XYZ file of C-alpha atoms in Angstrom:
722
model
C 0.089 -0.158 0.092
C 1.124 3.569 -0.806
C 1.677 5.791 1.650
C -0.767 8.092 0.625
C -3.619 5.295 0.488
C -2.380 3.687 3.729
C -2.510 7.661 5.705
C -6.016 8.193 4.049
C -6.988 4.920 5.416
C -5.889 5.864 9.147
C -7.188 8.927 8.769
C -10.640 7.685 7.939
C -10.765 5.392 10.244
C -9.304 7.793 13.195
C -12.251 10.116 12.252
C -14.554 7.376 12.608
C -13.606 6.696 15.916
C -14.598 9.813 17.706
C -18.230 9.481 17.094
C -20.156 12.209 18.817
C -17.520 14.716 18.581
C -16.053 17.215 15.743
C -14.921 14.120 13.638
C -17.876 12.304 13.898
C -18.333 12.662 10.252
C -15.565 11.219 7.777
C -12.919 12.838 6.471
C -10.147 11.830 3.712
C -7.243 13.158 3.514
C -3.762 12.986 2.213
C -0.214 13.962 3.581
C -0.329 17.177 1.701
C -3.832 18.026 3.073
C -5.417 19.355 6.591
C -8.567 18.922 7.177
C -10.886 18.963 9.895
C -14.741 20.281 10.964
C -16.288 23.586 12.378
C -18.830 23.135 15.127
C -20.809 26.297 16.605
C -23.152 26.380 19.429
C -25.868 24.825 17.227
C -23.820 22.058 15.658
C -21.972 21.760 12.331
C -20.899 25.225 10.981
C -21.771 24.996 7.155
C -20.336 27.931 4.429
C -17.689 29.082 6.564
C -14.201 29.585 5.590
C -11.203 27.647 6.946
C -7.886 29.774 6.175
C -4.302 27.958 6.308
C -1.450 30.913 6.281
C 2.347 30.347 6.155
C 5.620 32.483 6.470
C 7.927 29.444 6.255
C 7.983 29.359 2.027
C 9.756 32.483 0.109
C 7.061 34.832 0.052
C 3.915 34.486 2.537
C 1.586 31.716 1.550
C -2.285 31.097 2.236
C -5.210 28.956 1.308
C -8.839 29.216 1.855
C -11.751 26.791 1.376
C -15.273 26.669 2.669
C -17.211 24.253 4.961
C -19.469 21.606 3.427
C -23.055 21.319 4.857
C -21.908 19.035 7.830
C -18.992 21.818 8.679
C -16.098 19.408 7.290
C -13.186 20.902 5.188
C -10.463 20.003 3.424
C -7.643 22.475 2.494
C -5.879 20.327 -0.284
C -2.415 20.560 -1.920
C -0.494 22.723 0.519
C 3.458 22.624 0.385
C 5.410 21.425 3.491
C 5.411 24.326 6.055
C 3.785 25.184 9.569
C 0.809 26.719 9.029
C -1.574 29.041 11.321
C -4.862 28.002 10.945
C -8.230 29.306 11.668
C -11.892 29.952 11.214
C -13.672 33.027 9.563
C -17.807 33.239 8.764
C -20.827 35.590 8.688
C -22.430 35.039 12.256
C -19.092 33.949 13.759
C -16.021 35.430 15.792
C -12.787 34.344 14.025
C -11.915 31.481 15.587
C -8.345 31.420 17.437
C -5.328 30.371 15.200
C -4.122 26.894 15.595
C -0.670 25.870 14.509
C -0.757 22.797 11.914
C 0.757 20.714 9.279
C 0.105 19.108 6.002
C -1.307 15.561 7.183
C -3.202 16.548 10.418
C -7.127 16.625 11.318
C -7.926 20.070 13.073
C -11.241 20.321 15.519
C -12.511 23.910 15.580
C -15.430 24.652 18.078
C -16.386 28.342 17.154
C -18.464 30.888 18.919
C -21.106 33.167 17.648
C -20.012 37.098 16.810
C -19.907 39.307 19.951
C -22.567 41.646 18.732
C -24.274 42.717 15.159
C -21.668 45.295 14.763
C -18.959 42.811 15.331
C -20.405 40.562 12.821
C -20.755 43.461 10.115
C -17.060 44.258 10.285
C -16.691 40.917 8.292
C -19.412 42.328 5.606
C -18.121 43.125 1.865
C -17.621 46.825 1.198
C -20.702 47.413 -0.417
C -22.923 46.772 2.372
C -21.358 49.467 4.139
C -21.165 52.096 1.246
C -24.544 51.524 0.400
C -25.318 53.803 3.407
C -24.522 56.629 1.385
C -27.127 59.131 1.038
C -27.005 59.681 -2.663
C -28.490 63.191 -3.590
C -32.299 62.752 -4.984
C -32.904 62.979 -8.510
C -34.602 66.460 -7.855
C -31.481 67.854 -6.650
C -29.884 67.667 -10.123
C -28.524 69.215 -12.801
C -25.740 70.884 -10.632
C -26.435 74.829 -9.980
C -22.817 75.486 -8.171
C -22.510 77.907 -5.656
C -25.939 79.124 -6.551
C -27.658 76.329 -4.874
C -26.576 72.712 -4.687
C -22.921 73.020 -4.819
C -22.595 70.515 -7.594
C -21.043 71.844 -10.931
C -23.154 72.480 -13.870
C -21.506 69.364 -15.719
C -23.005 67.053 -13.017
C -26.089 66.526 -14.989
C -27.920 63.679 -13.104
C -28.185 61.105 -10.272
C -27.056 58.694 -12.694
C -23.867 60.557 -13.377
C -23.228 61.070 -9.890
C -23.628 57.416 -8.893
C -21.610 56.398 -11.728
C -18.764 59.027 -10.728
C -18.535 57.608 -7.169
C -18.525 54.069 -8.532
C -16.033 54.504 -11.811
C -13.752 57.683 -10.170
C -13.775 56.866 -6.800
C -14.522 53.356 -6.278
C -12.505 52.265 -9.235
C -8.755 53.356 -7.001
C -10.176 52.015 -3.742
C -12.080 49.703 -1.826
C -14.707 52.140 -1.028
C -16.572 50.500 1.836
C -13.404 48.774 3.791
C -12.643 49.803 7.233
C -9.625 52.326 6.046
C -12.255 54.455 3.793
C -15.475 54.119 6.291
C -13.672 55.010 9.226
C -11.888 58.468 9.101
C -8.387 58.319 10.697
C -7.584 59.921 13.819
C -4.933 61.892 12.238
C -7.466 64.094 10.745
C -10.200 64.037 12.859
C -7.797 65.637 15.308
C -5.954 68.035 12.967
C -9.574 69.270 12.016
C -10.835 69.500 15.181
C -13.863 67.061 14.901
C -15.034 68.624 11.823
C -15.284 65.468 9.432
C -16.058 67.358 6.157
C -12.881 69.103 6.818
C -11.227 65.751 7.974
C -12.402 64.759 4.708
C -10.619 67.273 2.772
C -7.543 66.417 4.311
C -7.849 63.137 3.882
C -8.683 63.559 -0.005
C -5.277 65.770 -0.145
C -2.926 63.279 1.294
C -1.006 61.025 -0.379
C 0.106 60.827 -4.174
C -2.582 60.801 -5.653
C -3.932 64.337 -5.037
C -4.082 65.519 -9.247
C -6.419 62.574 -9.917
C -8.829 63.011 -6.579
C -9.018 66.699 -7.555
C -10.401 65.368 -10.530
C -13.122 62.946 -9.048
C -13.915 65.833 -6.661
C -14.290 68.637 -8.708
C -16.167 66.616 -10.915
C -18.914 66.254 -8.166
C -18.277 69.497 -6.154
C -16.007 69.576 -3.592
C -18.636 70.708 -0.596
C -20.926 67.884 -2.017
C -18.114 65.390 -2.073
C -17.421 66.518 1.886
C -21.021 66.646 2.771
C -21.918 63.301 1.246
C -19.056 61.310 2.619
C -18.681 62.947 5.760
C -22.177 62.473 6.716
C -21.685 59.033 5.597
C -18.776 58.064 8.259
C -20.325 60.545 11.098
C -23.016 57.651 10.767
C -20.941 54.902 10.934
C -18.836 56.252 13.586
C -22.703 56.756 15.626
C -22.940 52.982 14.958
C -25.067 52.796 12.183
C -25.245 49.822 10.850
C -25.900 48.059 7.236
C -29.243 47.439 6.816
C -28.942 44.526 4.470
C -26.197 41.600 5.352
C -25.016 38.755 3.284
C -25.550 35.094 3.027
C -22.779 32.122 3.481
C -21.366 30.543 0.697
C -23.694 27.752 -0.637
C -24.071 25.348 -3.497
C -21.202 25.145 -5.434
C -20.055 28.070 -3.953
C -18.379 25.693 -1.006
C -16.396 23.947 -3.964
C -14.018 27.052 -4.095
C -10.462 27.027 -3.234
C -8.311 30.465 -3.223
C -4.700 30.289 -3.064
C -2.747 33.985 -2.613
C 0.932 34.490 -2.508
C 2.649 37.916 -1.334
C 4.489 40.172 -4.013
C 5.697 43.714 -4.701
C 5.717 45.564 -1.803
C 3.463 47.152 1.110
C 4.239 50.707 -0.540
C 3.548 49.565 -4.397
C -0.008 48.884 -5.542
C -0.686 46.743 -8.388
C -3.347 47.611 -11.232
C -3.560 43.800 -12.785
C -1.845 40.613 -13.598
C -1.176 38.272 -16.272
C -0.427 34.358 -16.499
C -0.994 33.401 -20.253
C -2.199 34.117 -23.573
C -6.230 34.612 -23.616
C -6.492 33.077 -27.270
C -4.400 29.775 -25.958
C -4.696 29.232 -21.832
C -1.895 26.325 -22.513
C 0.720 29.197 -22.845
C 3.290 29.492 -19.971
C 2.179 26.870 -18.176
C 3.204 26.956 -14.562
C 5.388 29.978 -15.663
C 5.436 33.207 -13.675
C 3.165 35.645 -13.200
C 3.503 39.261 -14.189
C 1.914 42.372 -12.887
C 1.176 46.057 -13.504
C 2.211 48.615 -10.854
C 0.706 51.427 -12.611
C 1.781 54.784 -10.664
C 3.808 53.201 -7.751
C 6.845 52.062 -9.205
C 8.515 51.188 -12.215
C 9.757 47.565 -10.621
C 7.464 45.252 -12.019
C 6.500 42.398 -9.533
C 6.779 38.175 -10.870
C 5.956 35.204 -9.077
C 6.760 31.706 -9.531
C 3.693 29.618 -8.251
C 5.507 26.576 -8.184
C 8.601 27.910 -6.020
C 6.765 30.236 -4.272
C 8.909 32.826 -5.002
C 8.322 36.710 -5.341
C 10.983 39.086 -7.420
C 10.861 42.111 -9.735
C 11.900 43.276 -12.920
C 12.420 47.009 -14.017
C 10.530 48.457 -16.635
C 12.951 50.890 -18.831
C 11.952 54.036 -20.431
C 13.180 56.171 -23.199
C 13.577 59.837 -21.408
C 16.169 59.273 -18.560
C 15.216 62.895 -17.359
C 10.929 61.934 -16.949
C 9.893 63.423 -13.790
C 7.794 60.500 -11.996
C 5.368 60.095 -9.280
C 7.813 60.790 -6.413
C 7.813 64.662 -8.247
C 4.401 65.019 -7.813
C 2.576 67.098 -4.280
C 1.232 65.121 -1.653
C -0.058 65.640 1.576
C 0.736 63.974 4.612
C -0.834 60.691 5.269
C -2.347 58.997 8.184
C -0.547 55.662 7.477
C 3.059 56.884 6.024
C 3.286 60.481 6.987
C 5.468 62.484 4.450
C 7.334 59.504 3.308
C 7.597 59.178 -0.169
C 5.983 55.843 -1.102
C 5.440 55.696 -4.567
C 8.596 56.217 -7.078
C 6.982 55.208 -10.642
C 7.829 57.021 -14.017
C 6.449 54.712 -16.471
C 2.598 54.436 -14.884
C 2.223 50.678 -16.378
C -1.283 50.122 -16.565
C -1.813 47.008 -18.435
C -0.209 43.685 -19.048
C -0.747 41.005 -21.779
C 0.964 38.191 -22.715
C 1.641 36.495 -26.582
C 1.803 33.180 -27.917
C 5.670 32.896 -27.101
C 5.112 33.765 -23.293
C 6.526 37.229 -23.892
C 4.917 40.049 -22.193
C 3.738 43.423 -23.310
C 3.071 46.585 -21.316
C 0.859 49.632 -21.888
C 3.650 51.809 -20.159
C 4.570 55.769 -19.824
C 8.271 55.887 -22.262
C 9.042 59.809 -22.516
C 6.904 63.004 -21.970
C 3.640 63.933 -23.507
C 5.038 65.750 -26.684
C 4.876 63.516 -29.715
C 7.625 63.449 -32.366
C 7.750 64.309 -35.513
C 6.576 61.139 -37.477
C 3.194 61.570 -35.554
C 2.486 65.187 -36.759
C 0.834 66.991 -39.432
C 3.436 66.597 -42.165
C 4.179 63.227 -41.836
C 4.741 60.522 -44.032
C 3.391 58.098 -41.756
C -0.224 57.082 -43.308
C -2.326 57.352 -39.748
C -0.873 60.965 -39.107
C -1.807 61.783 -42.994
C -5.502 60.696 -41.464
C -5.407 62.196 -38.274
C -2.169 63.635 -36.501
C -1.433 63.404 -33.183
C 0.610 65.964 -30.978
C 0.483 64.039 -28.034
C 0.605 60.553 -25.880
C 0.122 59.433 -22.676
C 1.360 56.535 -22.535
C 3.073 53.964 -24.966
C 3.994 50.685 -25.396
C 6.682 48.126 -24.249
C 7.852 44.509 -24.940
C 9.891 41.900 -22.742
C 11.408 38.670 -23.652
C 11.776 36.590 -20.672
C 13.998 34.041 -22.350
C 16.619 36.787 -23.352
C 15.935 39.843 -20.671
C 15.507 42.113 -23.777
C 13.056 45.137 -23.754
C 11.511 46.790 -26.732
C 10.331 50.385 -26.307
C 7.689 51.144 -29.092
C 7.117 54.944 -28.938
C 3.519 55.165 -30.160
C 1.739 58.370 -31.535
C -1.576 57.084 -29.338
C -2.415 56.888 -26.124
C -2.098 53.454 -24.595
C -4.165 51.908 -21.636
C -5.708 48.052 -22.041
C -4.317 45.838 -24.989
C -5.389 42.537 -26.536
C -4.132 40.707 -29.095
C -6.404 40.178 -32.522
C -7.095 36.865 -34.353
C -5.387 37.640 -37.780
C -2.763 36.615 -39.614
C -0.303 39.595 -38.357
C -0.963 39.139 -34.424
C -2.689 42.816 -34.270
C -2.121 44.119 -31.126
C -4.860 46.686 -30.355
C -5.057 49.148 -27.877
C -7.361 51.226 -25.908
C -6.680 55.022 -25.333
C -8.889 55.262 -21.888
C -11.008 57.913 -21.786
C -11.893 60.904 -23.723
C -9.932 63.289 -22.651
C -6.637 60.760 -23.018
C -7.510 59.612 -26.363
C -8.901 61.966 -28.879
C -11.390 59.740 -30.181
C -9.018 56.949 -31.891
C -7.868 53.558 -31.892
C -4.227 52.578 -31.847
C -2.479 48.954 -33.196
C 0.583 47.352 -33.603
C 1.102 44.900 -36.473
C 3.093 42.486 -34.439
C 4.166 40.447 -37.349
C 6.341 43.147 -38.915
C 7.492 44.573 -35.542
C 8.877 41.153 -35.313
C 10.351 40.879 -38.497
C 11.453 44.606 -38.977
C 11.930 46.058 -35.311
C 10.517 49.191 -36.794
C 7.697 50.531 -34.175
C 6.919 53.224 -36.505
C 6.291 51.638 -39.603
C 4.242 48.814 -37.683
C 1.936 51.222 -35.676
C -1.233 52.440 -37.032
C -4.385 54.636 -35.474
C -7.770 55.037 -36.496
C -10.503 58.052 -35.641
C -13.958 56.323 -34.784
C -16.455 56.830 -37.913
C -20.075 55.781 -37.976
C -21.539 55.054 -41.492
C -24.241 57.663 -40.915
C -24.985 58.357 -44.556
C -25.396 54.601 -44.835
C -23.961 53.740 -48.090
C -21.310 51.060 -46.501
C -18.073 52.441 -46.582
C -16.182 55.510 -45.081
C -15.764 58.491 -46.687
C -16.338 62.307 -45.834
C -17.368 62.822 -42.330
C -18.480 65.866 -40.112
C -16.825 66.233 -36.673
C -17.463 65.117 -33.439
C -19.119 68.042 -32.531
C -21.260 68.560 -35.476
C -24.720 67.727 -36.019
C -25.465 64.264 -38.371
C -25.458 65.327 -41.982
C -27.430 62.394 -43.925
C -25.067 62.712 -46.504
C -21.729 62.203 -44.727
C -20.134 59.921 -42.302
C -20.011 60.990 -38.647
C -16.852 60.956 -36.196
C -17.574 60.380 -32.708
C -15.269 61.511 -29.384
C -15.500 58.597 -27.458
C -12.494 56.564 -26.723
C -11.949 52.888 -26.127
C -11.612 52.128 -22.365
C -11.803 48.703 -22.723
C -10.981 46.670 -25.837
C -11.310 43.452 -27.324
C -10.973 42.048 -30.733
C -13.490 39.027 -31.528
C -13.179 35.755 -31.786
C -15.856 35.304 -34.141
C -14.905 37.669 -36.632
C -12.485 40.701 -37.733
C -14.454 42.993 -35.845
C -12.853 44.584 -32.511
C -15.153 45.675 -29.832
C -14.512 48.819 -27.258
C -16.450 50.293 -24.362
C -16.356 53.904 -23.980
C -17.151 55.770 -20.513
C -19.859 58.101 -19.100
C -18.258 61.434 -19.231
C -20.818 63.929 -19.029
C -18.664 66.250 -16.972
C -15.448 66.596 -19.515
C -14.950 68.494 -22.108
C -16.485 66.069 -24.710
C -20.537 65.462 -23.503
C -20.850 61.778 -24.259
C -22.934 59.124 -22.977
C -21.153 55.553 -22.124
C -21.169 53.315 -25.212
C -20.117 49.748 -26.656
C -18.631 50.085 -29.827
C -17.932 47.766 -32.462
C -14.958 48.788 -35.310
C -14.779 46.866 -38.254
C -11.097 47.424 -39.650
C -11.721 46.594 -43.400
C -8.746 46.072 -45.670
C -6.903 49.207 -44.916
C -7.965 50.367 -41.443
C -6.420 53.914 -41.032
C -8.634 54.719 -44.207
C -11.652 51.885 -44.066
C -12.433 51.463 -40.195
C -15.953 51.639 -39.578
C -17.649 52.554 -36.029
C -21.050 51.136 -34.364
C -22.283 52.470 -31.385
C -24.517 51.174 -28.951
C -26.184 52.573 -25.551
C -27.268 50.846 -22.841
C -30.681 50.083 -22.246
C -32.939 53.243 -20.772
C -32.726 53.160 -16.982
C -29.057 51.977 -17.144
C -25.453 53.557 -17.343
C -22.066 53.529 -16.905
C -20.877 50.379 -19.012
C -16.775 49.626 -18.021
C -15.085 46.783 -19.350
C -15.772 44.194 -22.327
C -15.060 40.668 -23.272
C -16.524 38.459 -25.852
C -17.120 34.616 -25.853
C -16.496 32.316 -28.478
C -20.058 32.734 -29.244
C -19.609 36.352 -30.220
C -21.904 37.740 -27.519
C -20.300 40.854 -25.418
C -20.324 41.463 -22.127
C -19.697 44.550 -19.956
C -20.797 45.930 -16.431
C -22.993 48.822 -15.731
C -22.038 51.173 -12.521
C -25.891 51.244 -12.664
C -25.352 48.026 -11.017
C -26.004 44.967 -13.358
C -23.840 43.189 -15.908
C -25.067 42.825 -19.443
C -24.771 41.093 -22.325
C -25.079 42.599 -25.861
C -25.816 39.952 -28.852
C -25.653 41.991 -32.247
C -27.315 39.026 -34.297
C -30.383 40.017 -32.149
C -30.494 43.137 -33.711
C -33.504 44.018 -35.586
C -33.450 47.371 -37.480
C -30.748 48.969 -39.863
C -27.076 49.314 -37.834
C -26.033 52.416 -40.403
C -27.551 55.719 -41.390
C -28.173 58.812 -39.951
C -30.608 57.061 -37.099
C -27.609 55.701 -35.434
C -25.400 58.041 -34.515
C -26.687 57.941 -31.016
C -26.630 54.268 -30.354
C -30.308 53.570 -29.705
C -30.395 51.174 -32.557
C -30.421 47.989 -30.814
C -32.131 47.814 -27.383
C -33.433 44.067 -28.661
C -29.550 42.899 -28.324
C -29.129 43.827 -24.421
C -29.817 41.430 -21.737
C -29.708 42.516 -18.284
C -28.389 40.479 -14.808
C -28.746 42.481 -11.886
C -25.768 42.181 -9.418
C -26.486 40.673 -6.123
C -26.485 42.980 -3.120
C -28.146 46.106 -1.655
C -29.612 49.339 -3.539
C -28.726 52.636 -2.610
C -31.677 53.610 -0.726
C -34.324 55.824 -2.835
C -32.583 54.331 -5.936
C -34.275 52.181 -8.928
C -34.335 48.691 -7.201
C -33.499 47.023 -10.347
C -30.107 48.295 -10.084
C -27.590 47.356 -7.304
C -24.989 49.502 -5.397
C -22.633 46.736 -5.996
C -19.927 47.453 -8.730
C -17.672 45.362 -11.365
C -14.569 47.115 -12.572
C -14.241 44.843 -15.390
C -15.498 41.522 -16.985
C -13.625 38.738 -18.279
C -15.269 35.408 -19.829
C -14.176 32.238 -19.268
C -14.386 30.944 -23.215
C -12.573 27.695 -22.361
C -14.132 26.487 -19.067
C -11.115 27.017 -17.126
C -12.759 27.639 -13.915
C -14.906 24.858 -14.258
C -18.493 26.765 -14.185
C -19.086 26.359 -18.006
C -17.436 27.516 -21.172
C -18.470 31.483 -22.222
C -19.464 31.943 -18.139
C -18.547 35.950 -17.540
C -17.118 36.972 -14.893
C -17.224 40.105 -13.213
C -14.609 41.545 -11.124
C -16.912 42.829 -8.066
C -15.228 45.217 -5.929
C -18.231 46.061 -4.238
C -18.843 42.666 -3.189
C -15.230 41.871 -2.762
C -15.564 38.847 -4.956
C -15.259 37.395 -8.222
C -19.184 37.057 -9.448
C -20.138 34.126 -12.473
C -22.604 34.286 -14.585
C -23.911 30.345 -14.695
C -27.011 29.839 -16.604
C -28.212 33.175 -15.600
C -27.395 33.163 -11.817
C -24.707 34.353 -9.904
C -21.876 32.437 -8.342
C -20.357 34.645 -5.809
C -16.954 34.016 -4.997
C -16.146 35.951 -1.900
C -12.728 36.006 -0.860
C -12.998 36.812 2.957
C -8.939 37.161 3.949
C -7.407 39.663 3.981
C -10.915 41.956 4.309
C -11.339 44.129 1.427
C -10.322 42.090 -1.786
C -10.151 44.148 -4.707
C -9.481 43.548 -8.203
C -9.193 44.707 -11.632
C -8.565 41.947 -13.755
C -8.568 38.623 -13.953
C -7.444 35.222 -16.845
C -7.570 31.937 -16.741
C -4.311 29.152 -17.405
C -4.344 25.787 -17.697
C -1.139 24.333 -16.369
C -1.706 20.493 -16.817
C -5.005 19.157 -18.621
C -4.478 15.631 -17.266
C -4.385 16.863 -13.667
C -8.320 18.152 -14.072
C -9.067 21.265 -11.361
C -6.103 21.139 -9.855
C -4.266 21.620 -13.059
C -6.074 24.652 -14.064
C -7.365 28.036 -12.070
C -7.953 31.832 -13.054
C -5.430 34.366 -11.961
C -5.896 37.964 -9.944
C -4.016 40.605 -8.104
C -4.767 42.920 -5.278
C -6.160 46.224 -7.460
C -6.620 48.968 -4.901
C -4.111 52.198 -5.035
C -4.063 52.122 -0.972
C -3.790 48.118 -0.149
C -2.858 49.185 3.278
C -6.867 50.212 3.545
C -7.192 46.630 3.773
C -6.815 44.216 6.319
C -3.143 44.074 7.783
C -2.859 47.844 7.380
C 0.820 48.983 6.384
C 1.965 45.642 7.168
C -0.086 44.327 4.164
C 1.468 43.209 0.706
C -0.657 43.426 -2.633
C -1.572 39.506 -3.548
C -1.685 37.265 -6.498
C -4.928 35.182 -5.998
C -5.186 31.892 -7.747
C -9.061 30.638 -7.706
C -9.749 26.871 -8.764
C -12.878 24.871 -8.381
C -13.076 21.502 -7.378
C -15.969 19.077 -7.820
C -17.091 19.084 -3.979
C -15.665 20.802 -0.808
C -13.717 17.911 0.230
C -11.691 16.959 -2.775
C -8.147 16.902 -2.451
């Protein structure tokens, strides 16, 4: 008999001998697992989390599982180390941490939460930030100093909610304890004036400029009024009016694995493990991060050896200023210490079929070289010359350690590879104030052959075929009225971007931007490149259904269905095949031509009081479609990165499966990707990957000692599989 077989048999016999105790139910484990049972005052505790964490490995490592209906658990596939193991669950007080090693059985006896207030400290952030008193619809539009203290560009309640979610919640875990409680430093300096304390905290740290943009779009007086009222009520003891459920059904099959990487002072925007087009690429290889403004050090994780390291992003102009040069105020956490030192603003990271890595990164100051401008011979510059760009493109080959810095004329933000013969890398520009209404690309095949980044790049303005002749020709400008005899340019810029796997179209998503210099609704956009994209590309725009708003992020299944998350509180699909009316011509400029193509799924969770109950306070930063059933919930399942719920939310047969990460509190992520390491190992050989995405990781559980983490999520056949 092999050791594992003998050990499992012995453990099973041991468990059966303890009738009447927590080990009465049979639990099979191997020498690489920790198993046991959780018992509360009323019996087995189903749907609670059991956490095992160790500092013995090269980087801190943890694994989390959920108990079954008898309170049993198995934490599988643990590296050999000493672990602290404990229990957390809604309705419970965290158990004491128990020392253990793989191959051991543990018996937890847990106590109920000491109070409703104590229990609520474990709730996801949306249960807390849904207490915000959103101004009534009748208070809009803004009247500035003459009335409601909001600028005239703040036109509606929907725009207010969209701004809170897409500009505040997009960077911070809004309902986390570090946000819903005002630091004592600021309250003391403000002599108890919570509005003044909020003014101080929003000017602290190194994100002053971005914070000012968000605050000014709402109106500083209104921001401080709404948010100080919220934190004052919480400080006086107000608790969430709704509460979460424990994991149930297949939600109990989840296994979370976590590794520390980067540093407590450096945050991550997202991470990559493989090529979206082929999830077998880079099997068992390094995970790469993108640290945005915080540093030029790109974190890597070896998930086999449990080793975290960094590589440094180069840039073209050694005199370029960085985040350390930006003005910043005193932090309640870091004092006057400058914790960010980045120059390259690495926003997004992707991997190609060779397991080489591509980054949208700032390589030089904004002024463009001459080949981008009026008078250049570059084909795209002849059509739409570009004077500036905010972020460019870099490429890293792990096999050689060599970098390529590609000086694009267009701003870059997100990037994804197409399915064409040229391996075209398509890049979004971000927002309308960044992108100028263009979409850019790199012909990767040509670049690999020539290493000529100038000749290999191109871009196009977004032109709608409003004259309905099926081709691109003369067009009116973005601010001009529709002319039925001409096409129409729009000023929208792609934020999310995704080449379709079913045809040659490129899909993008543009933000609502009523407060900016460009007044536009949120769209999803279909771009058909044509034979010469610089001159032939045509766009179609589609607005979300009436009563919804705020698209953010985009992905497409192998069935061609497009998915986006709405800040009104829904996950939305769009199927162009369902459209009944004409998709070009003068009536299509506003994007309302295909309401029948949309389908809405309300995100679970509470809604702000007084707002449409068909929406939710819950919010997803982005959406990723599991085309190849990597997680095990089905092919083409969309997964929302729901920061409000502190969870990944998979839509399976029209219902959400909520995969809430309970430790550390404040789970916040901006992307997901999935990788298959070994098909022969079933669920053990595959998983989806993400990283901590908040700009202020220290607002989450662990404070200043908390590192950003890499998360691997797997679904096993049942809660005891090992």
